[in-house]
Tab-separated table of C-alpha atoms in Angstrom:
chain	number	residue	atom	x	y	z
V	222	UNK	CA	-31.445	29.850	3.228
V	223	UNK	CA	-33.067	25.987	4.047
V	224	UNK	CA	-35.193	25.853	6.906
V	225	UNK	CA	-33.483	23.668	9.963
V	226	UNK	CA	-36.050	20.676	10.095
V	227	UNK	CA	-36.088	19.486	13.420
V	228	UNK	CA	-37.178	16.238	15.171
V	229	UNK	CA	-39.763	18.273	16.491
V	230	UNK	CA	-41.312	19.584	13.187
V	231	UNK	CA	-41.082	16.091	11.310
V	232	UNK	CA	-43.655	15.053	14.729
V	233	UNK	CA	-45.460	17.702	14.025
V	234	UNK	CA	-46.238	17.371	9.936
V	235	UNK	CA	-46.811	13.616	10.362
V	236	UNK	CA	-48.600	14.206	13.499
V	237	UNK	CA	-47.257	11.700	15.473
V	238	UNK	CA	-44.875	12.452	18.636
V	239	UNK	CA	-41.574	12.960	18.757
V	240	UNK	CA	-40.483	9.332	19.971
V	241	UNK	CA	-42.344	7.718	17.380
V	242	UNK	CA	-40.128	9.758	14.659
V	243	UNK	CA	-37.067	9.163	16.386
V	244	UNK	CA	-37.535	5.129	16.563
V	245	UNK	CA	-38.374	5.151	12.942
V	246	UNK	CA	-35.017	7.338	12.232
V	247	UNK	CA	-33.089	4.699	14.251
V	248	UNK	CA	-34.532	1.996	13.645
V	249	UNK	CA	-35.653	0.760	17.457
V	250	UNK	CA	-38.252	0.193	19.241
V	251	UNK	CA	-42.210	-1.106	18.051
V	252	UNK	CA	-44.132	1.367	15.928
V	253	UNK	CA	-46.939	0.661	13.624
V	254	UNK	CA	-47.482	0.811	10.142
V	255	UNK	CA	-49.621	3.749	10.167
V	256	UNK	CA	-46.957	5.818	11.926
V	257	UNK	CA	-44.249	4.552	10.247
V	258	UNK	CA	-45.442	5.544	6.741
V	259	UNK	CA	-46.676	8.779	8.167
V	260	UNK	CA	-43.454	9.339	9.030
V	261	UNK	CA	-41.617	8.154	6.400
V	262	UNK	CA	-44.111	10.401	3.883
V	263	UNK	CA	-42.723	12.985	6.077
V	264	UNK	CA	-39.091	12.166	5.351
V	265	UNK	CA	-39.426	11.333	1.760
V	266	UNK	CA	-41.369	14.784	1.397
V	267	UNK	CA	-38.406	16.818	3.127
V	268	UNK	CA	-35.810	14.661	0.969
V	269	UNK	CA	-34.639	14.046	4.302
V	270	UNK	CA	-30.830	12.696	5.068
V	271	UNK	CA	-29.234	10.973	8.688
V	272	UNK	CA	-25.835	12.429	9.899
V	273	UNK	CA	-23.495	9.233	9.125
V	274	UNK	CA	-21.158	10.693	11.408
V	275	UNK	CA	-23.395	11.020	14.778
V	276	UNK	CA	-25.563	7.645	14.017
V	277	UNK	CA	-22.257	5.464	13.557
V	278	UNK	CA	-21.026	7.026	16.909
V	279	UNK	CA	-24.332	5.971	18.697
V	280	UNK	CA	-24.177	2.597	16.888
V	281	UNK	CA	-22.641	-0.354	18.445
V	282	UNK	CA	-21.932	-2.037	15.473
V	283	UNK	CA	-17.963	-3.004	14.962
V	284	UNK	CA	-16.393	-3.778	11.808
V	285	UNK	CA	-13.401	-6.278	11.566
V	286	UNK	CA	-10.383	-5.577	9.284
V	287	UNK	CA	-7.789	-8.431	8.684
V	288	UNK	CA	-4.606	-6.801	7.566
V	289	UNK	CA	-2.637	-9.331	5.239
V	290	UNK	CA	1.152	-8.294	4.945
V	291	UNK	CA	4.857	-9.280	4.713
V	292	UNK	CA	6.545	-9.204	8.087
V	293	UNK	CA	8.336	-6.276	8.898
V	294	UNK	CA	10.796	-8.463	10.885
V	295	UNK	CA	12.080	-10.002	7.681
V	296	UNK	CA	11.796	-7.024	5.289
V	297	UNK	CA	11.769	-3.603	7.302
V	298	UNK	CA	9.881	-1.787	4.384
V	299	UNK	CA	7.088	-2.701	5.890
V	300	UNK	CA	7.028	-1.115	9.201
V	301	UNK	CA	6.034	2.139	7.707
V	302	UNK	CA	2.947	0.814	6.252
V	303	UNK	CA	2.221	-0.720	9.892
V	304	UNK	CA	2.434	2.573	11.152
V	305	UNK	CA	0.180	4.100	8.836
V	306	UNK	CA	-2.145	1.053	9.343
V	307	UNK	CA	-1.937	1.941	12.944
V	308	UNK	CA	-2.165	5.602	12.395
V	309	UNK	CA	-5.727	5.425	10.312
V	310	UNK	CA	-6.703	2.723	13.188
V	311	UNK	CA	-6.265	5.312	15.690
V	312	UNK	CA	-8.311	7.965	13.942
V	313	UNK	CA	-11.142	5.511	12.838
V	314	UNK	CA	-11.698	3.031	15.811
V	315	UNK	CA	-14.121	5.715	16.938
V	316	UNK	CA	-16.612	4.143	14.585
V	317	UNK	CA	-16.233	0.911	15.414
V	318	UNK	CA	-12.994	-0.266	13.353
V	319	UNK	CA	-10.800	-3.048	14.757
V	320	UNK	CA	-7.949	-4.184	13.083
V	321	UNK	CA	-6.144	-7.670	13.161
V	322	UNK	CA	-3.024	-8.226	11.872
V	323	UNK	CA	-1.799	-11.564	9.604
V	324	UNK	CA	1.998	-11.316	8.639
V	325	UNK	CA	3.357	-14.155	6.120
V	326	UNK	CA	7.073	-14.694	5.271
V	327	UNK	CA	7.635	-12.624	1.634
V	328	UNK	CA	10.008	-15.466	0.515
V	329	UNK	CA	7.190	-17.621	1.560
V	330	UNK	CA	3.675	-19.713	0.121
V	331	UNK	CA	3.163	-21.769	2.059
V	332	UNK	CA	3.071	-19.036	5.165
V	333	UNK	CA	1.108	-16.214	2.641
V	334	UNK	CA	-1.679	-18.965	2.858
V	335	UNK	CA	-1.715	-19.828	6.223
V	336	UNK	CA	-1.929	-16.418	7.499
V	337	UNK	CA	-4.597	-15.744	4.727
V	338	UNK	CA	-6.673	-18.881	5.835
V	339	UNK	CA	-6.043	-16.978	9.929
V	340	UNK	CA	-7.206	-13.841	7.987
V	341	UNK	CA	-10.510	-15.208	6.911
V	342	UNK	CA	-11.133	-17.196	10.046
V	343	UNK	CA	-11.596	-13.767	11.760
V	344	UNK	CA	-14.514	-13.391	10.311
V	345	UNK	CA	-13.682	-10.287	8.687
V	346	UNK	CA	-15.726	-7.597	6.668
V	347	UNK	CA	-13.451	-6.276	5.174
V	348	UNK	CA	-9.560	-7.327	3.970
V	349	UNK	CA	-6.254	-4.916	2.944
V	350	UNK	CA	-3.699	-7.049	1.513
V	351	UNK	CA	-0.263	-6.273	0.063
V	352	UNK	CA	-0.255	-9.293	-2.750
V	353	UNK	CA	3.459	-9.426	-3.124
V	354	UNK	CA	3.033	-12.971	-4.260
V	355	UNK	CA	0.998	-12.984	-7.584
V	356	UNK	CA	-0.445	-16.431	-7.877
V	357	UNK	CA	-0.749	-16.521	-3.891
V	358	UNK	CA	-2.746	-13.455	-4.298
V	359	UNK	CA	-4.590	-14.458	-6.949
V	360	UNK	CA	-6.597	-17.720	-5.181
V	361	UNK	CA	-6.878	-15.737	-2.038
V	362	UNK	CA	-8.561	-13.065	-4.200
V	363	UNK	CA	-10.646	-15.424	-5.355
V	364	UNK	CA	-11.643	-16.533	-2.070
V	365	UNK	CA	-12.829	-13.108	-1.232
V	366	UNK	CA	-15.313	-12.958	-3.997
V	367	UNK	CA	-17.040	-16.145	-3.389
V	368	UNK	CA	-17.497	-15.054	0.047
V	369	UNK	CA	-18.147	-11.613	-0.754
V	370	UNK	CA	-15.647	-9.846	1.425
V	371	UNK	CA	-14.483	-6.370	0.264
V	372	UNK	CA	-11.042	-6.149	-0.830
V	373	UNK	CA	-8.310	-3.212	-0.857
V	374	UNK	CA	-4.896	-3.651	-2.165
V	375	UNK	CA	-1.915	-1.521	-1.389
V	376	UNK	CA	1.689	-1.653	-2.842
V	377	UNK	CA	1.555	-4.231	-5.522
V	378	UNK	CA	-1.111	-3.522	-8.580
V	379	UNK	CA	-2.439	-6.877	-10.058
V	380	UNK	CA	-5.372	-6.072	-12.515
V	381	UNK	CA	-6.759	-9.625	-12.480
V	382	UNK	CA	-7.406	-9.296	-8.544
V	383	UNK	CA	-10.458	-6.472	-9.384
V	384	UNK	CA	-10.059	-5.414	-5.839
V	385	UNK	CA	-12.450	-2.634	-4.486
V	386	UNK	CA	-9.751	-0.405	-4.443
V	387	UNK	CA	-5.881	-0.338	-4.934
V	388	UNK	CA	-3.486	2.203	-3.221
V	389	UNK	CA	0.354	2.134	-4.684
V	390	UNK	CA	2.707	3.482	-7.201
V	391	UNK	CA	2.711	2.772	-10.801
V	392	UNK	CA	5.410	0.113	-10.786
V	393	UNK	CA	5.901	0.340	-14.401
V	394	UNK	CA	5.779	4.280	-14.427
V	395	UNK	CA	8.581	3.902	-11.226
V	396	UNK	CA	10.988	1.868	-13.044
V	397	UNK	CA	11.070	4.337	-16.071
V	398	UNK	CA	11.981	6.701	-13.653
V	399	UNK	CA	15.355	4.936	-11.857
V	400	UNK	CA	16.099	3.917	-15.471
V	401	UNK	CA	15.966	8.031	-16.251
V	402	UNK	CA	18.104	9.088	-13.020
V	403	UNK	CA	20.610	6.006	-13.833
V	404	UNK	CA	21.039	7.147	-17.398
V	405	UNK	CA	21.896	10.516	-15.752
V	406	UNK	CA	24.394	9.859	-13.207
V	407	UNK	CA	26.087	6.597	-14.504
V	408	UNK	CA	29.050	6.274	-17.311
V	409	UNK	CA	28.221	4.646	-20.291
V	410	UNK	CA	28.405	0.969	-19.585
V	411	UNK	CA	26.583	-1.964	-18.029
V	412	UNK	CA	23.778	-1.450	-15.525
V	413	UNK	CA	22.497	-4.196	-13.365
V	414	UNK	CA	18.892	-4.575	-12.684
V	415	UNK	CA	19.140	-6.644	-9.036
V	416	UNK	CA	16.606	-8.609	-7.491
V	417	UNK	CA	17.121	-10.089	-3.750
V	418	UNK	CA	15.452	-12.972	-2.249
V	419	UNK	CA	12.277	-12.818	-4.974
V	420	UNK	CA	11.734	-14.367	-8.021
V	421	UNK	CA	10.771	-12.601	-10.676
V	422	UNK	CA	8.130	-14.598	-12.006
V	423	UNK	CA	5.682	-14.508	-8.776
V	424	UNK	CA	6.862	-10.907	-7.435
V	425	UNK	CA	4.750	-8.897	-9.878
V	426	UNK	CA	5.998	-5.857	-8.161
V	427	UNK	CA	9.774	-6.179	-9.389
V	428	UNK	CA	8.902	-7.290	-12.541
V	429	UNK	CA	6.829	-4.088	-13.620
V	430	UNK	CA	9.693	-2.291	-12.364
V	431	UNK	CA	12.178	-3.954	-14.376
V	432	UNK	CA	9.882	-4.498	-17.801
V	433	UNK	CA	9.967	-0.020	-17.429
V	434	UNK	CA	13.819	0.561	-17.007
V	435	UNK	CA	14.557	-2.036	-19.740
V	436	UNK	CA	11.571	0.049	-21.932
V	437	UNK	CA	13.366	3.649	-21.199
V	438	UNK	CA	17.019	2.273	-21.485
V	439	UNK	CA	16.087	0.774	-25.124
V	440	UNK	CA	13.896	4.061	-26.320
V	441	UNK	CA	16.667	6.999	-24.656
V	442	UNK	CA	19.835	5.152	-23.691
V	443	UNK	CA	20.662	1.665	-25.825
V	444	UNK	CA	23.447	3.567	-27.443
V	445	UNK	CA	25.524	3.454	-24.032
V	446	UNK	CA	23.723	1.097	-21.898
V	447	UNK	CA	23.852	-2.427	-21.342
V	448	UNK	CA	20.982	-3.444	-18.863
V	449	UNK	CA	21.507	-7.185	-17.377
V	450	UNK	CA	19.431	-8.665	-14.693
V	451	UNK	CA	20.769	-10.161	-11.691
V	452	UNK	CA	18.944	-12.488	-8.975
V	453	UNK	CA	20.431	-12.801	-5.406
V	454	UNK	CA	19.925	-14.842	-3.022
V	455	UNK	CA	18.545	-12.865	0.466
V	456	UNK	CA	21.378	-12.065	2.120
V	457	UNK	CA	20.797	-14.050	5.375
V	458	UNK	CA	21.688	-16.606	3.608
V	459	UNK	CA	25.608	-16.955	3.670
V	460	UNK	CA	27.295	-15.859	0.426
V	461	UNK	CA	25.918	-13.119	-0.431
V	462	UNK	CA	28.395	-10.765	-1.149
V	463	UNK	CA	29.771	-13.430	-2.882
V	464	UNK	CA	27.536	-13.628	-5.338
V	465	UNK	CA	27.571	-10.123	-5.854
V	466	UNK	CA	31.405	-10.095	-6.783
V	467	UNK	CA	30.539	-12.850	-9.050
V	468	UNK	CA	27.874	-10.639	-10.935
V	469	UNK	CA	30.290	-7.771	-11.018
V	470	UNK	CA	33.190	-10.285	-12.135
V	471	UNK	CA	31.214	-11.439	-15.213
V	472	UNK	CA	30.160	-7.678	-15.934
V	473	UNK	CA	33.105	-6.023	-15.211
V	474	UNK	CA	31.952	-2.481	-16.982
V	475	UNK	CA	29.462	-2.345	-14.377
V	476	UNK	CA	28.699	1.856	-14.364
V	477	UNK	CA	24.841	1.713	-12.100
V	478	UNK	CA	22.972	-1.325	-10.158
V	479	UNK	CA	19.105	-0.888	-9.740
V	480	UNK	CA	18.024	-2.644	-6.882
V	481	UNK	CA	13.842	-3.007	-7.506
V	482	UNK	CA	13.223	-3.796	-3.164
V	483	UNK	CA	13.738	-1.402	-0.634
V	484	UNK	CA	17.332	-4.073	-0.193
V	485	UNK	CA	19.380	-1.449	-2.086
V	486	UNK	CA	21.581	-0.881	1.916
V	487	UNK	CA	22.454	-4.825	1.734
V	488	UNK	CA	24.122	-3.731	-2.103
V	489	UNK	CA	25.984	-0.794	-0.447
V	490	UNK	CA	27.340	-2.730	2.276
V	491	UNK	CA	28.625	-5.155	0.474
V	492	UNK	CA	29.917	-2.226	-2.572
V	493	UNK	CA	32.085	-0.728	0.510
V	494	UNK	CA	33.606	-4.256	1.298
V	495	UNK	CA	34.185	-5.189	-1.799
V	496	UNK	CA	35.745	-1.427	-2.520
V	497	UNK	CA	32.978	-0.905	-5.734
V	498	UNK	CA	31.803	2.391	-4.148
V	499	UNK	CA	32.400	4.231	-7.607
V	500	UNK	CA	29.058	2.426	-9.147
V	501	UNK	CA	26.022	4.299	-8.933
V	502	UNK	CA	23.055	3.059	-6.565
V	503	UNK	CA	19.254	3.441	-6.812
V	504	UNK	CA	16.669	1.912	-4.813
V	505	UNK	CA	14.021	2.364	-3.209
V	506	UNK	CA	12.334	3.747	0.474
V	507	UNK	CA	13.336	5.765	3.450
V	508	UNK	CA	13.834	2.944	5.607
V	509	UNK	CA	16.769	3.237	8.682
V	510	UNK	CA	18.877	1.336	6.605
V	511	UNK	CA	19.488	2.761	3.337
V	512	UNK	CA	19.355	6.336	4.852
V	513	UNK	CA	22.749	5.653	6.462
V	514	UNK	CA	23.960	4.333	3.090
V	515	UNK	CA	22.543	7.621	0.821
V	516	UNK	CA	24.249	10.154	3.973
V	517	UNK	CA	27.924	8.549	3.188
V	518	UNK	CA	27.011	8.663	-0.527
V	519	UNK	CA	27.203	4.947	-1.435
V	520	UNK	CA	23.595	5.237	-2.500
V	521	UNK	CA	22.552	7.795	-4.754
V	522	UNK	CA	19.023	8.133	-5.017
V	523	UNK	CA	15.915	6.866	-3.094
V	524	UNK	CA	12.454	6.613	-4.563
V	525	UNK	CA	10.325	7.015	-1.846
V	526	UNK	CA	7.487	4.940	-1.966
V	527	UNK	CA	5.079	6.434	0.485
V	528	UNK	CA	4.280	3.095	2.324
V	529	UNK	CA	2.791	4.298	5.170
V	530	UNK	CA	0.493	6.965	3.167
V	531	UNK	CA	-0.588	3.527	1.632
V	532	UNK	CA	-1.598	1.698	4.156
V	533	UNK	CA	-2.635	4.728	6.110
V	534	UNK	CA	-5.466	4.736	2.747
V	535	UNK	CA	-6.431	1.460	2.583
V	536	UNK	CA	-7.975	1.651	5.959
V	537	UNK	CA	-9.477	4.799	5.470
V	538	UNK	CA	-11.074	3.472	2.260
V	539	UNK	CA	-12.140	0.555	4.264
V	540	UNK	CA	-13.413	2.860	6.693
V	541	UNK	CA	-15.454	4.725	4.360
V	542	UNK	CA	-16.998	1.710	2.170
V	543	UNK	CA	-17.860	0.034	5.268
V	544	UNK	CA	-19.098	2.348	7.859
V	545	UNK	CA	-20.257	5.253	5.540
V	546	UNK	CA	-21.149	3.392	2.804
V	547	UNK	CA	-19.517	6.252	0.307
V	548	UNK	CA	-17.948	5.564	-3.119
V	549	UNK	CA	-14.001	5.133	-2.531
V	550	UNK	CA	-11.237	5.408	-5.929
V	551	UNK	CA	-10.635	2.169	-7.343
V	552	UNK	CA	-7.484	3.413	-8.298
V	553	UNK	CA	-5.078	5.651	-6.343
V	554	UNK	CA	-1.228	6.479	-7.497
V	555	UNK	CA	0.601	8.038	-4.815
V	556	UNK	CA	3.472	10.430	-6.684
V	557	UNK	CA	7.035	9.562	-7.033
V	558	UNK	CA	9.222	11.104	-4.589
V	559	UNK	CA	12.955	11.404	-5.666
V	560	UNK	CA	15.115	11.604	-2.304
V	561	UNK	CA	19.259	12.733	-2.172
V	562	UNK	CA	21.429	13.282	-0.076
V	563	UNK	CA	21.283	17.000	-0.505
V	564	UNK	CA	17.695	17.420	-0.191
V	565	UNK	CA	17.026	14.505	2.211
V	566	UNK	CA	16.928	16.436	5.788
V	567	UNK	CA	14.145	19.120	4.079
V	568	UNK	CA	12.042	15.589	3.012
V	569	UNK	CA	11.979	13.984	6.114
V	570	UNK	CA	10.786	17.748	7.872
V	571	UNK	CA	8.551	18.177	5.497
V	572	UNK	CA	6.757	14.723	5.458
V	573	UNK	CA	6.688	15.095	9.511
V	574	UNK	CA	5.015	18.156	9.477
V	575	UNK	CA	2.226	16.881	6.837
């Protein structure tokens, strides 16, 4: 069994006294050069190694965190990754950790860069950002690097950010997936892939998604599938379901929608109006919303996301490069989680008790 080396000891095998070897340790206080690298002889000898844990509690050091994310208020698939934001906060602000928060407009540049130039007049040391807007992403990435700020991404994987770290879901993996279930539950006939309020081209999120249910549909199901994409306008905007009876007018075999956003509720309200409830529905999250819509059976399936396990992460990793200075994943897939009605109630208990 190792020997306990005490504070005492290391005084006594440098022969120095015991305050002398504990303003070396900590770094306070005058000491000379002779005692210092009799100490320091001492520690290098008995491969010596500070508790992390107990200096960073007896440190006064703070570390600021700028959270960059959509706003819940316009897109409520983001409150659970608030609350796991919050949650990790609560457990980590013990060393120090302060978190500010910087919410842009999804549908929105021009906001994503204001609240990113607010995020970096903080004066942070360290950023998480969900970059649901590619090229916006992109230049505030950029930004980062030049001024060396450590960066962990959550949600949305773009490989050309290099971030420290990313937390998420492989997008591409996910959409092979809701093509798999759709090819199981749905008639032979046309399936809509649906996108609301987000362009395809600078949403790289939605686009993975939909590049891997077109990819599954052509290698497992092109004999009786017909995949078509269809944009929507956000549905705050008046004529919504309007549009939608329009896209089901010019497909009329419609069999399964795929709605790539956590939106797929706005799809099954406007399914019961329009009396469509026979077409299957996947989406995507546990959010309030689409719960209601998967208990009456208008939606089918839920993949849930994990969200808040995300952003709970990204902190943590923060946390950890920051404060600890320990190696964190650079990559991190949480796992696919298919939700039903049927085994929906055991889900929910069993994430609460975890």
């Amino acid at each position: 069994m190792s020997k306990i080396v005490r504070m005492k000891d290391i005084a006594a095998m440098a022969n120095v006294s015991m305050g002398t070897v504990d303003r070396v340790i900590h770094n306070r206080g005058r000491v000379s050069a002779d005692a210092q690298k009799k100490v320091m002889d001492v520690l290098e000898q008995i491969n010596y190694k500070p508790n992390l844990i107990a200096r960073t509690l007896s440190s006064s050091r703070n570390y600021r965190v700028a959270a960059l994310l959509p706003d819940a208020e316009l897109d409520p698939f983001w409150r659970s990754s608030i609350q796991g934001i919050q949650q990790a906060h609560s457990e980590h602000s013990q060393f120090g950790i302060t978190i500010s928060y910087h919410f842009f407009d999804p549908y929105s540049g021009d906001s994503f860069r204001q609240q990113a130039h607010d995020a970096l007049e903080s004066g942070p040391d360290g950023i998480l950002l969900a970059p649901t807007l590619r090229q916006e992403a992109l230049d505030f990435a950029g930004i980062c690097r030049e001024q060396q700020i450590p960066l962990v991404c959550f949600n949305t994987y773009i490989h050309e950010l290099a971030p420290l770290a990313f937390i998420g879901q492989d997008l591409h993996q996910s959409g092979r997936l809701a093509a798999e279930l759709m090819t199981m539950i749905a008639a032979p006939g046309t399936i809509l892939v649906t996108h609301i309020g987000e362009q395809v081209q600078n949403s790289a999120h939605i686009g993975a998604k939909e590049t891997g249910f077109r990819e599954f549909v052509r290698e497992k199901g092109s004999s009786h599938f017909e995949v078509n994409t269809v944009q929507l306008e956000s549905p705050s905007r008046s004529g919504f379901k309007a549009s939608l009876a329009q896209a089901l007018e010019t497909h009329p075999h419609t069999k399964g929608i795929y709605v790539t956003t956590s939106k797929a509720y706005e799809i099954a309200r406007s399914l019961e109006e329009l009396g469509k409830t026979d077409i299957r529905l996947i989406g995507y999250d546990l959010i309030d919303e689409n719960l209601t819509h998967l208990r009456n059976g208008t939606i089918n399936l839920l993949i849930n996301q994990n969200s808040d396990r995300q952003g709970f992460l990204g902190i943590s990793y923060l946390t950890d490069h920051l404060v600890f200075q320990k190696p964190i994943p650079t990559l991190q897939y949480l796992p696919l989680s298919i939700v039903t009605r049927e085994n929906l109630n055991s889900y929910i208990t069993s994430q609460e008790v975890n």
